[in-house]
PDB file of C-alpha atoms and ligand atoms in Angstrom:
ATOM      1  CA  UNK A   1     220.090 -99.879 -35.127  1.00  0.00           C
ATOM      2  CA  UNK A   2     222.908-101.209 -37.326  1.00  0.00           C
ATOM      3  CA  UNK A   3     225.031 -98.851 -39.449  1.00  0.00           C
ATOM      4  CA  UNK A   4     223.490 -98.103 -42.844  1.00  0.00           C
ATOM      5  CA  UNK A   5     225.157 -99.457 -45.983  1.00  0.00           C
ATOM      6  CA  UNK A   6     223.168 -97.285 -48.415  1.00  0.00           C
ATOM      7  CA  UNK A   7     225.019 -94.135 -49.539  1.00  0.00           C
ATOM      8  CA  UNK A   8     222.090 -91.769 -49.021  1.00  0.00           C
ATOM      9  CA  UNK A   9     221.175 -93.378 -45.686  1.00  0.00           C
ATOM     10  CA  UNK A  10     224.766 -92.583 -44.630  1.00  0.00           C
ATOM     11  CA  UNK A  11     224.178 -88.939 -45.604  1.00  0.00           C
ATOM     12  CA  UNK A  12     220.935 -88.898 -43.576  1.00  0.00           C
ATOM     13  CA  UNK A  13     222.852 -90.388 -40.622  1.00  0.00           C
ATOM     14  CA  UNK A  14     225.646 -87.794 -41.129  1.00  0.00           C
ATOM     15  CA  UNK A  15     228.184 -90.577 -41.512  1.00  0.00           C
ATOM     16  CA  UNK A  16     229.404 -89.050 -44.773  1.00  0.00           C
ATOM     17  CA  UNK A  17     229.366 -85.326 -45.536  1.00  0.00           C
ATOM     18  CA  UNK A  18     226.990 -83.534 -47.870  1.00  0.00           C
ATOM     19  CA  UNK A  19     226.161 -79.912 -48.568  1.00  0.00           C
ATOM     20  CA  UNK A  20     222.680 -79.825 -47.073  1.00  0.00           C
ATOM     21  CA  UNK A  21     220.549 -76.936 -48.366  1.00  0.00           C
ATOM     22  CA  UNK A  22     217.189 -77.693 -46.703  1.00  0.00           C
ATOM     23  CA  UNK A  23     215.489 -80.075 -44.322  1.00  0.00           C
ATOM     24  CA  UNK A  24     211.912 -81.035 -43.498  1.00  0.00           C
ATOM     25  CA  UNK A  25     210.214 -83.518 -41.220  1.00  0.00           C
ATOM     26  CA  UNK A  26     210.600 -86.477 -43.594  1.00  0.00           C
ATOM     27  CA  UNK A  27     213.054 -85.261 -46.217  1.00  0.00           C
ATOM     28  CA  UNK A  28     216.547 -83.891 -46.780  1.00  0.00           C
ATOM     29  CA  UNK A  29     217.955 -81.793 -49.653  1.00  0.00           C
ATOM     30  CA  UNK A  30     221.660 -81.630 -50.519  1.00  0.00           C
ATOM     31  CA  UNK A  31     223.784 -80.643 -53.507  1.00  0.00           C
ATOM     32  CA  UNK A  32     224.633 -83.316 -56.078  1.00  0.00           C
ATOM     33  CA  UNK A  33     228.339 -84.135 -56.007  1.00  0.00           C
ATOM     34  CA  UNK A  34     228.490 -84.042 -59.840  1.00  0.00           C
ATOM     35  CA  UNK A  35     226.204 -81.141 -60.820  1.00  0.00           C
ATOM     36  CA  UNK A  36     224.630 -81.208 -64.276  1.00  0.00           C
ATOM     37  CA  UNK A  37     223.273 -77.641 -64.072  1.00  0.00           C
ATOM     38  CA  UNK A  38     224.080 -74.464 -62.090  1.00  0.00           C
ATOM     39  CA  UNK A  39     221.590 -75.727 -59.487  1.00  0.00           C
ATOM     40  CA  UNK A  40     221.531 -79.486 -58.960  1.00  0.00           C
ATOM     41  CA  UNK A  41     220.036 -80.578 -55.659  1.00  0.00           C
ATOM     42  CA  UNK A  42     218.905 -84.056 -54.604  1.00  0.00           C
ATOM     43  CA  UNK A  43     215.813 -84.280 -52.428  1.00  0.00           C
ATOM     44  CA  UNK A  44     215.434 -87.592 -50.611  1.00  0.00           C
ATOM     45  CA  UNK A  45     213.106 -89.174 -48.068  1.00  0.00           C
ATOM     46  CA  UNK A  46     214.920 -89.756 -44.770  1.00  0.00           C
ATOM     47  CA  UNK A  47     213.455 -93.271 -44.693  1.00  0.00           C
ATOM     48  CA  UNK A  48     215.092 -95.789 -46.989  1.00  0.00           C
ATOM     49  CA  UNK A  49     212.901 -96.761 -49.926  1.00  0.00           C
ATOM     50  CA  UNK A  50     214.313 -97.817 -53.289  1.00  0.00           C
ATOM     51  CA  UNK A  51     212.440 -95.375 -55.486  1.00  0.00           C
ATOM     52  CA  UNK A  52     209.741 -92.708 -55.420  1.00  0.00           C
ATOM     53  CA  UNK A  53     207.121 -95.244 -56.556  1.00  0.00           C
ATOM     54  CA  UNK A  54     207.561 -97.018 -53.228  1.00  0.00           C
ATOM     55  CA  UNK A  55     206.260 -93.871 -51.498  1.00  0.00           C
ATOM     56  CA  UNK A  56     202.894 -94.188 -53.256  1.00  0.00           C
ATOM     57  CA  UNK A  57     201.378 -95.667 -50.099  1.00  0.00           C
ATOM     58  CA  UNK A  58     202.988 -92.997 -47.876  1.00  0.00           C
ATOM     59  CA  UNK A  59     201.207 -89.800 -48.961  1.00  0.00           C
ATOM     60  CA  UNK A  60     202.565 -87.636 -46.138  1.00  0.00           C
ATOM     61  CA  UNK A  61     206.180 -88.512 -46.952  1.00  0.00           C
ATOM     62  CA  UNK A  62     205.519 -88.105 -50.665  1.00  0.00           C
ATOM     63  CA  UNK A  63     203.938 -84.673 -50.176  1.00  0.00           C
ATOM     64  CA  UNK A  64     206.756 -83.668 -47.837  1.00  0.00           C
ATOM     65  CA  UNK A  65     209.326 -84.681 -50.478  1.00  0.00           C
ATOM     66  CA  UNK A  66     207.708 -82.580 -53.220  1.00  0.00           C
ATOM     67  CA  UNK A  67     207.057 -79.657 -50.871  1.00  0.00           C
ATOM     68  CA  UNK A  68     210.748 -79.610 -49.995  1.00  0.00           C
ATOM     69  CA  UNK A  69     211.703 -79.835 -53.691  1.00  0.00           C
ATOM     70  CA  UNK A  70     209.499 -76.793 -54.426  1.00  0.00           C
ATOM     71  CA  UNK A  71     210.993 -74.951 -51.445  1.00  0.00           C
ATOM     72  CA  UNK A  72     214.510 -75.681 -52.687  1.00  0.00           C
ATOM     73  CA  UNK A  73     213.607 -74.395 -56.172  1.00  0.00           C
ATOM     74  CA  UNK A  74     212.296 -71.144 -54.661  1.00  0.00           C
ATOM     75  CA  UNK A  75     215.304 -70.845 -52.355  1.00  0.00           C
ATOM     76  CA  UNK A  76     217.659 -71.335 -55.324  1.00  0.00           C
ATOM     77  CA  UNK A  77     215.909 -68.584 -57.301  1.00  0.00           C
ATOM     78  CA  UNK A  78     214.528 -70.888 -59.989  1.00  0.00           C
ATOM     79  CA  UNK A  79     211.380 -68.819 -60.564  1.00  0.00           C
ATOM     80  CA  UNK A  80     211.826 -69.027 -64.357  1.00  0.00           C
ATOM     81  CA  UNK A  81     211.561 -72.808 -64.237  1.00  0.00           C
ATOM     82  CA  UNK A  82     213.374 -75.957 -63.330  1.00  0.00           C
ATOM     83  CA  UNK A  83     213.283 -79.686 -63.936  1.00  0.00           C
ATOM     84  CA  UNK A  84     212.539 -82.465 -61.479  1.00  0.00           C
ATOM     85  CA  UNK A  85     213.791 -85.932 -62.447  1.00  0.00           C
ATOM     86  CA  UNK A  86     213.291 -89.242 -60.696  1.00  0.00           C
ATOM     87  CA  UNK A  87     215.357 -91.890 -62.440  1.00  0.00           C
ATOM     88  CA  UNK A  88     213.769 -95.246 -61.626  1.00  0.00           C
ATOM     89  CA  UNK A  89     215.499 -98.590 -62.090  1.00  0.00           C
ATOM     90  CA  UNK A  90     218.686 -99.330 -64.026  1.00  0.00           C
ATOM     91  CA  UNK A  91     217.163 -98.648 -67.441  1.00  0.00           C
ATOM     92  CA  UNK A  92     215.787 -95.386 -66.074  1.00  0.00           C
ATOM     93  CA  UNK A  93     219.337 -94.323 -65.226  1.00  0.00           C
ATOM     94  CA  UNK A  94     219.084 -94.875 -61.466  1.00  0.00           C
ATOM     95  CA  UNK A  95     222.472 -95.465 -59.851  1.00  0.00           C
ATOM     96  CA  UNK A  96     221.702 -94.871 -56.185  1.00  0.00           C
ATOM     97  CA  UNK A  97     218.823 -97.074 -55.046  1.00  0.00           C
ATOM     98  CA  UNK A  98     217.527 -94.742 -52.350  1.00  0.00           C
ATOM     99  CA  UNK A  99     214.622 -92.664 -53.692  1.00  0.00           C
ATOM    100  CA  UNK A 100     215.547 -89.165 -54.774  1.00  0.00           C
ATOM    101  CA  UNK A 101     214.304 -86.278 -56.868  1.00  0.00           C
ATOM    102  CA  UNK A 102     216.870 -84.302 -58.846  1.00  0.00           C
ATOM    103  CA  UNK A 103     216.047 -80.574 -58.875  1.00  0.00           C
ATOM    104  CA  UNK A 104     217.898 -79.026 -61.821  1.00  0.00           C
ATOM    105  CA  UNK A 105     217.841 -75.401 -62.893  1.00  0.00           C
ATOM    106  CA  UNK A 106     219.709 -72.251 -63.746  1.00  0.00           C
ATOM    107  CA  UNK A 107     219.964 -73.013 -67.461  1.00  0.00           C
ATOM    108  CA  UNK A 108     217.452 -73.815 -70.227  1.00  0.00           C
ATOM    109  CA  UNK A 109     216.533 -77.518 -70.225  1.00  0.00           C
ATOM    110  CA  UNK A 110     216.434 -79.606 -73.401  1.00  0.00           C
ATOM    111  CA  UNK A 111     213.727 -82.011 -74.532  1.00  0.00           C
ATOM    112  CA  UNK A 112     213.721 -84.937 -75.170  1.00  0.00           C
ATOM    113  CA  UNK A 113     216.087 -85.999 -72.372  1.00  0.00           C
ATOM    114  CA  UNK A 114     218.930 -88.393 -73.213  1.00  0.00           C
TER     115      UNK A 114
HETATM  116  P1  AMP B 201     220.676 -91.410 -60.046  1.00  0.00           P
HETATM  117  O1  AMP B 201     221.455 -91.710 -61.313  1.00  0.00           O
HETATM  118  O2  AMP B 201     219.327 -90.808 -60.328  1.00  0.00           O
HETATM  119  O3  AMP B 201     220.613 -92.608 -59.127  1.00  0.00           O
HETATM  120  O4  AMP B 201     221.453 -90.242 -59.340  1.00  0.00           O
HETATM  121  C1  AMP B 201     222.365 -90.431 -58.311  1.00  0.00           C
HETATM  122  C2  AMP B 201     223.019 -89.096 -58.107  1.00  0.00           C
HETATM  123  O5  AMP B 201     223.720 -89.122 -56.883  1.00  0.00           O
HETATM  124  C3  AMP B 201     224.051 -88.714 -59.198  1.00  0.00           C
HETATM  125  O6  AMP B 201     223.647 -87.504 -59.826  1.00  0.00           O
HETATM  126  C4  AMP B 201     225.359 -88.561 -58.415  1.00  0.00           C
HETATM  127  O7  AMP B 201     226.174 -87.517 -58.899  1.00  0.00           O
HETATM  128  C5  AMP B 201     224.846 -88.298 -57.012  1.00  0.00           C
HETATM  129  N1  AMP B 201     225.764 -88.639 -55.926  1.00  0.00           N
HETATM  130  C6  AMP B 201     226.491 -89.769 -55.801  1.00  0.00           C
HETATM  131  N2  AMP B 201     227.198 -89.750 -54.654  1.00  0.00           N
HETATM  132  C7  AMP B 201     226.904 -88.564 -54.047  1.00  0.00           C
HETATM  133  C8  AMP B 201     227.328 -87.948 -52.833  1.00  0.00           C
HETATM  134  N3  AMP B 201     228.180 -88.558 -51.983  1.00  0.00           N
HETATM  135  N4  AMP B 201     226.832 -86.726 -52.527  1.00  0.00           N
HETATM  136  C9  AMP B 201     225.974 -86.107 -53.369  1.00  0.00           C
HETATM  137  N5  AMP B 201     225.531 -86.644 -54.528  1.00  0.00           N
HETATM  138  C10 AMP B 201     225.990 -87.864 -54.866  1.00  0.00           C
HETATM  139 ZN1   ZN B 202     219.043 -95.542 -48.165  1.00  0.00          ZN
END
């Protein structure tokens, strides 16, 4: 298989480093390089898809992704609550076009989001 060009595919392939906090069959969780909260972890499918919506026809991978996100939240001690964000498309604030869920916690979250 040819070398991946996508940033998060490179993290999955261990071609660039990341602080991995949890793994599952289909997903990987690692700390965001620019944390916006005391806990800021990205949970991604190992398979390259552009956004979470593209996993709608892959229920096992989708469930695995959200199971790992919940496991990370528990592992990080976020029992009082946390926020999951999936920016989708440029107007949704997505910068990296490999599906990911942000798991943010450790401080009170504001609403509405910016
Ligand atoms: P989004 O705007 O939803 O596409 O979020 C992309 C996220 O990836 C941002 O929060 C970035 O800080 C984060 N990010 C970019 N490069 C890396 C990296 N090499 N390791 C970990 N997180 C990264
Ligand atoms: Zn990718």
